[in-house]
């Protein structure tokens, strides 16, 4: 079956520090990969996505590259801000074999950025 | 657009009570989902629906029921609440099957069963 493994948190950084949150996956077929972000008290919202190998998703200064050879989709940001404090989820969907569209989520990584 | 709306935001139930978590979306999305989020466990799929009148079980359906009588609404029913159902519940929707479209999430319902 499909699975997503992401680095466990919590991660605590100072403002302007470099961020990496690791994510690796196992999937049948050709998955699409996503990073979702959850701010306190809110639902998840899409941060970025990549739908095929070597694609780079980017948004709000965050980036992640779809690496098929290492089955990875690590999230990076060069300079984090206090407002980036949230829980980050790596996710995938794979529509092989006619299965219905369902996302598989990692466990989430809590990021706290201090001023 | 309101997007995906969940009610209530918070609820405390006693063991054995029942309740319905409401979810409605105004985006004419075909696919709708219910997830539960437990600390450190990510999101687990409870039930999903690919259109009005069609529902199917996800990873953790026991203790829950759903219905989809309209495209807009996808209520989740707990018949006999148990402490193990203490969680945050999220409803989500997407227009159609495919790898490029994001899920739209509601803001969640925090349920405590004591």
PDB file of N, CA, C and O in Angstrom, chain A residues 59-88:
ATOM      1  N   UNK A  59       6.018  27.750  -3.339  1.00  0.00           N
ATOM      2  CA  UNK A  59       4.975  28.676  -2.911  1.00  0.00           C
ATOM      3  C   UNK A  59       5.435  29.348  -1.626  1.00  0.00           C
ATOM      4  O   UNK A  59       5.968  28.689  -0.727  1.00  0.00           O
ATOM      5  N   UNK A  60       5.251  30.638  -1.512  1.00  0.00           N
ATOM      6  CA  UNK A  60       5.554  31.409  -0.302  1.00  0.00           C
ATOM      7  C   UNK A  60       6.987  31.202   0.173  1.00  0.00           C
ATOM      8  O   UNK A  60       7.258  31.234   1.380  1.00  0.00           O
ATOM      9  N   UNK A  61       7.912  30.978  -0.729  1.00  0.00           N
ATOM     10  CA  UNK A  61       9.309  30.779  -0.368  1.00  0.00           C
ATOM     11  C   UNK A  61       9.664  29.342  -0.053  1.00  0.00           C
ATOM     12  O   UNK A  61      10.837  29.012   0.130  1.00  0.00           O
ATOM     13  N   UNK A  62       8.676  28.463   0.023  1.00  0.00           N
ATOM     14  CA  UNK A  62       8.909  27.038   0.238  1.00  0.00           C
ATOM     15  C   UNK A  62       9.120  26.344  -1.103  1.00  0.00           C
ATOM     16  O   UNK A  62       8.525  26.722  -2.110  1.00  0.00           O
ATOM     17  N   UNK A  63       9.947  25.301  -1.088  1.00  0.00           N
ATOM     18  CA  UNK A  63      10.192  24.509  -2.283  1.00  0.00           C
ATOM     19  C   UNK A  63      10.280  23.036  -1.929  1.00  0.00           C
ATOM     20  O   UNK A  63      10.699  22.689  -0.810  1.00  0.00           O
ATOM     21  N   UNK A  64       9.922  22.192  -2.879  1.00  0.00           N
ATOM     22  CA  UNK A  64      10.138  20.749  -2.730  1.00  0.00           C
ATOM     23  C   UNK A  64      10.277  20.162  -4.130  1.00  0.00           C
ATOM     24  O   UNK A  64       9.531  20.539  -5.040  1.00  0.00           O
ATOM     25  N   UNK A  65      11.229  19.239  -4.291  1.00  0.00           N
ATOM     26  CA  UNK A  65      11.470  18.620  -5.584  1.00  0.00           C
ATOM     27  C   UNK A  65      11.123  17.139  -5.525  1.00  0.00           C
ATOM     28  O   UNK A  65      11.543  16.432  -4.599  1.00  0.00           O
ATOM     29  N   UNK A  66      10.382  16.686  -6.486  1.00  0.00           N
ATOM     30  CA  UNK A  66       9.948  15.293  -6.604  1.00  0.00           C
ATOM     31  C   UNK A  66      11.126  14.466  -7.083  1.00  0.00           C
ATOM     32  O   UNK A  66      11.535  14.546  -8.244  1.00  0.00           O
ATOM     33  N   UNK A  67      11.692  13.642  -6.206  1.00  0.00           N
ATOM     34  CA  UNK A  67      12.858  12.817  -6.525  1.00  0.00           C
ATOM     35  C   UNK A  67      12.425  11.364  -6.577  1.00  0.00           C
ATOM     36  O   UNK A  67      12.278  10.712  -5.537  1.00  0.00           O
ATOM     37  N   UNK A  68      12.248  10.867  -7.791  1.00  0.00           N
ATOM     38  CA  UNK A  68      11.779   9.488  -7.934  1.00  0.00           C
ATOM     39  C   UNK A  68      12.864   8.495  -7.526  1.00  0.00           C
ATOM     40  O   UNK A  68      12.587   7.446  -6.935  1.00  0.00           O
ATOM     41  N   UNK A  69      14.122   8.835  -7.803  1.00  0.00           N
ATOM     42  CA  UNK A  69      15.196   7.884  -7.535  1.00  0.00           C
ATOM     43  C   UNK A  69      15.387   7.630  -6.043  1.00  0.00           C
ATOM     44  O   UNK A  69      15.815   6.552  -5.636  1.00  0.00           O
ATOM     45  N   UNK A  70      15.063   8.646  -5.234  1.00  0.00           N
ATOM     46  CA  UNK A  70      15.180   8.481  -3.776  1.00  0.00           C
ATOM     47  C   UNK A  70      13.813   8.440  -3.105  1.00  0.00           C
ATOM     48  O   UNK A  70      13.727   8.413  -1.868  1.00  0.00           O
ATOM     49  N   UNK A  71      12.749   8.418  -3.892  1.00  0.00           N
ATOM     50  CA  UNK A  71      11.355   8.471  -3.400  1.00  0.00           C
ATOM     51  C   UNK A  71      11.209   9.503  -2.296  1.00  0.00           C
ATOM     52  O   UNK A  71      10.739   9.208  -1.184  1.00  0.00           O
ATOM     53  N   UNK A  72      11.612  10.726  -2.600  1.00  0.00           N
ATOM     54  CA  UNK A  72      11.586  11.777  -1.578  1.00  0.00           C
ATOM     55  C   UNK A  72      10.937  13.045  -2.110  1.00  0.00           C
ATOM     56  O   UNK A  72      10.858  13.268  -3.324  1.00  0.00           O
ATOM     57  N   UNK A  73      10.503  13.880  -1.170  1.00  0.00           N
ATOM     58  CA  UNK A  73       9.866  15.164  -1.505  1.00  0.00           C
ATOM     59  C   UNK A  73      10.101  16.096  -0.316  1.00  0.00           C
ATOM     60  O   UNK A  73       9.178  16.531   0.355  1.00  0.00           O
ATOM     61  N   UNK A  74      11.349  16.439  -0.073  1.00  0.00           N
ATOM     62  CA  UNK A  74      11.715  17.224   1.103  1.00  0.00           C
ATOM     63  C   UNK A  74      11.305  18.678   0.952  1.00  0.00           C
ATOM     64  O   UNK A  74      11.528  19.288  -0.100  1.00  0.00           O
ATOM     65  N   UNK A  75      10.785  19.239   2.034  1.00  0.00           N
ATOM     66  CA  UNK A  75      10.350  20.635   2.039  1.00  0.00           C
ATOM     67  C   UNK A  75      11.486  21.513   2.542  1.00  0.00           C
ATOM     68  O   UNK A  75      12.102  21.199   3.572  1.00  0.00           O
ATOM     69  N   UNK A  76      11.734  22.637   1.840  1.00  0.00           N
ATOM     70  CA  UNK A  76      12.808  23.548   2.227  1.00  0.00           C
ATOM     71  C   UNK A  76      12.341  24.992   2.141  1.00  0.00           C
ATOM     72  O   UNK A  76      11.493  25.331   1.323  1.00  0.00           O
ATOM     73  N   UNK A  77      12.943  25.796   3.018  1.00  0.00           N
ATOM     74  CA  UNK A  77      12.764  27.247   2.929  1.00  0.00           C
ATOM     75  C   UNK A  77      14.048  27.888   3.411  1.00  0.00           C
ATOM     76  O   UNK A  77      14.583  27.513   4.461  1.00  0.00           O
ATOM     77  N   UNK A  78      14.502  28.881   2.683  1.00  0.00           N
ATOM     78  CA  UNK A  78      15.801  29.473   2.979  1.00  0.00           C
ATOM     79  C   UNK A  78      15.821  30.333   4.222  1.00  0.00           C
ATOM     80  O   UNK A  78      16.848  30.422   4.904  1.00  0.00           O
ATOM     81  N   UNK A  79      14.696  30.976   4.551  1.00  0.00           N
ATOM     82  CA  UNK A  79      14.679  31.914   5.668  1.00  0.00           C
ATOM     83  C   UNK A  79      13.269  31.920   6.258  1.00  0.00           C
ATOM     84  O   UNK A  79      12.363  32.541   5.695  1.00  0.00           O
ATOM     85  N   UNK A  80      13.099  31.231   7.366  1.00  0.00           N
ATOM     86  CA  UNK A  80      11.755  31.108   7.926  1.00  0.00           C
ATOM     87  C   UNK A  80      11.369  32.350   8.730  1.00  0.00           C
ATOM     88  O   UNK A  80      12.229  33.083   9.234  1.00  0.00           O
ATOM     89  N   UNK A  81      10.062  32.543   8.834  1.00  0.00           N
ATOM     90  CA  UNK A  81       9.500  33.654   9.594  1.00  0.00           C
ATOM     91  C   UNK A  81       8.616  33.109  10.716  1.00  0.00           C
ATOM     92  O   UNK A  81       8.171  31.953  10.653  1.00  0.00           O
ATOM     93  N   UNK A  82       8.347  33.959  11.694  1.00  0.00           N
ATOM     94  CA  UNK A  82       7.477  33.539  12.799  1.00  0.00           C
ATOM     95  C   UNK A  82       6.128  33.059  12.263  1.00  0.00           C
ATOM     96  O   UNK A  82       5.538  32.094  12.774  1.00  0.00           O
ATOM     97  N   UNK A  83       5.651  33.708  11.220  1.00  0.00           N
ATOM     98  CA  UNK A  83       4.351  33.363  10.643  1.00  0.00           C
ATOM     99  C   UNK A  83       4.332  31.991   9.960  1.00  0.00           C
ATOM    100  O   UNK A  83       3.259  31.494   9.583  1.00  0.00           O
ATOM    101  N   UNK A  84       5.490  31.369   9.804  1.00  0.00           N
ATOM    102  CA  UNK A  84       5.552  30.012   9.229  1.00  0.00           C
ATOM    103  C   UNK A  84       5.289  28.933  10.279  1.00  0.00           C
ATOM    104  O   UNK A  84       5.220  27.744   9.940  1.00  0.00           O
ATOM    105  N   UNK A  85       5.154  29.320  11.512  1.00  0.00           N
ATOM    106  CA  UNK A  85       4.870  28.351  12.575  1.00  0.00           C
ATOM    107  C   UNK A  85       3.547  27.660  12.293  1.00  0.00           C
ATOM    108  O   UNK A  85       2.496  28.303  12.176  1.00  0.00           O
ATOM    109  N   UNK A  86       3.589  26.342  12.170  1.00  0.00           N
ATOM    110  CA  UNK A  86       2.408  25.569  11.761  1.00  0.00           C
ATOM    111  C   UNK A  86       2.787  24.093  11.785  1.00  0.00           C
ATOM    112  O   UNK A  86       3.931  23.737  12.082  1.00  0.00           O
ATOM    113  N   UNK A  87       1.805  23.256  11.440  1.00  0.00           N
ATOM    114  CA  UNK A  87       2.083  21.836  11.243  1.00  0.00           C
ATOM    115  C   UNK A  87       2.112  21.574   9.745  1.00  0.00           C
ATOM    116  O   UNK A  87       1.221  22.013   9.014  1.00  0.00           O
ATOM    117  N   UNK A  88       3.119  20.858   9.282  1.00  0.00           N
ATOM    118  CA  UNK A  88       3.306  20.586   7.863  1.00  0.00           C
ATOM    119  C   UNK A  88       3.114  19.098   7.604  1.00  0.00           C
ATOM    120  O   UNK A  88       3.694  18.251   8.296  1.00  0.00           O
TER     121      UNK A  88
END
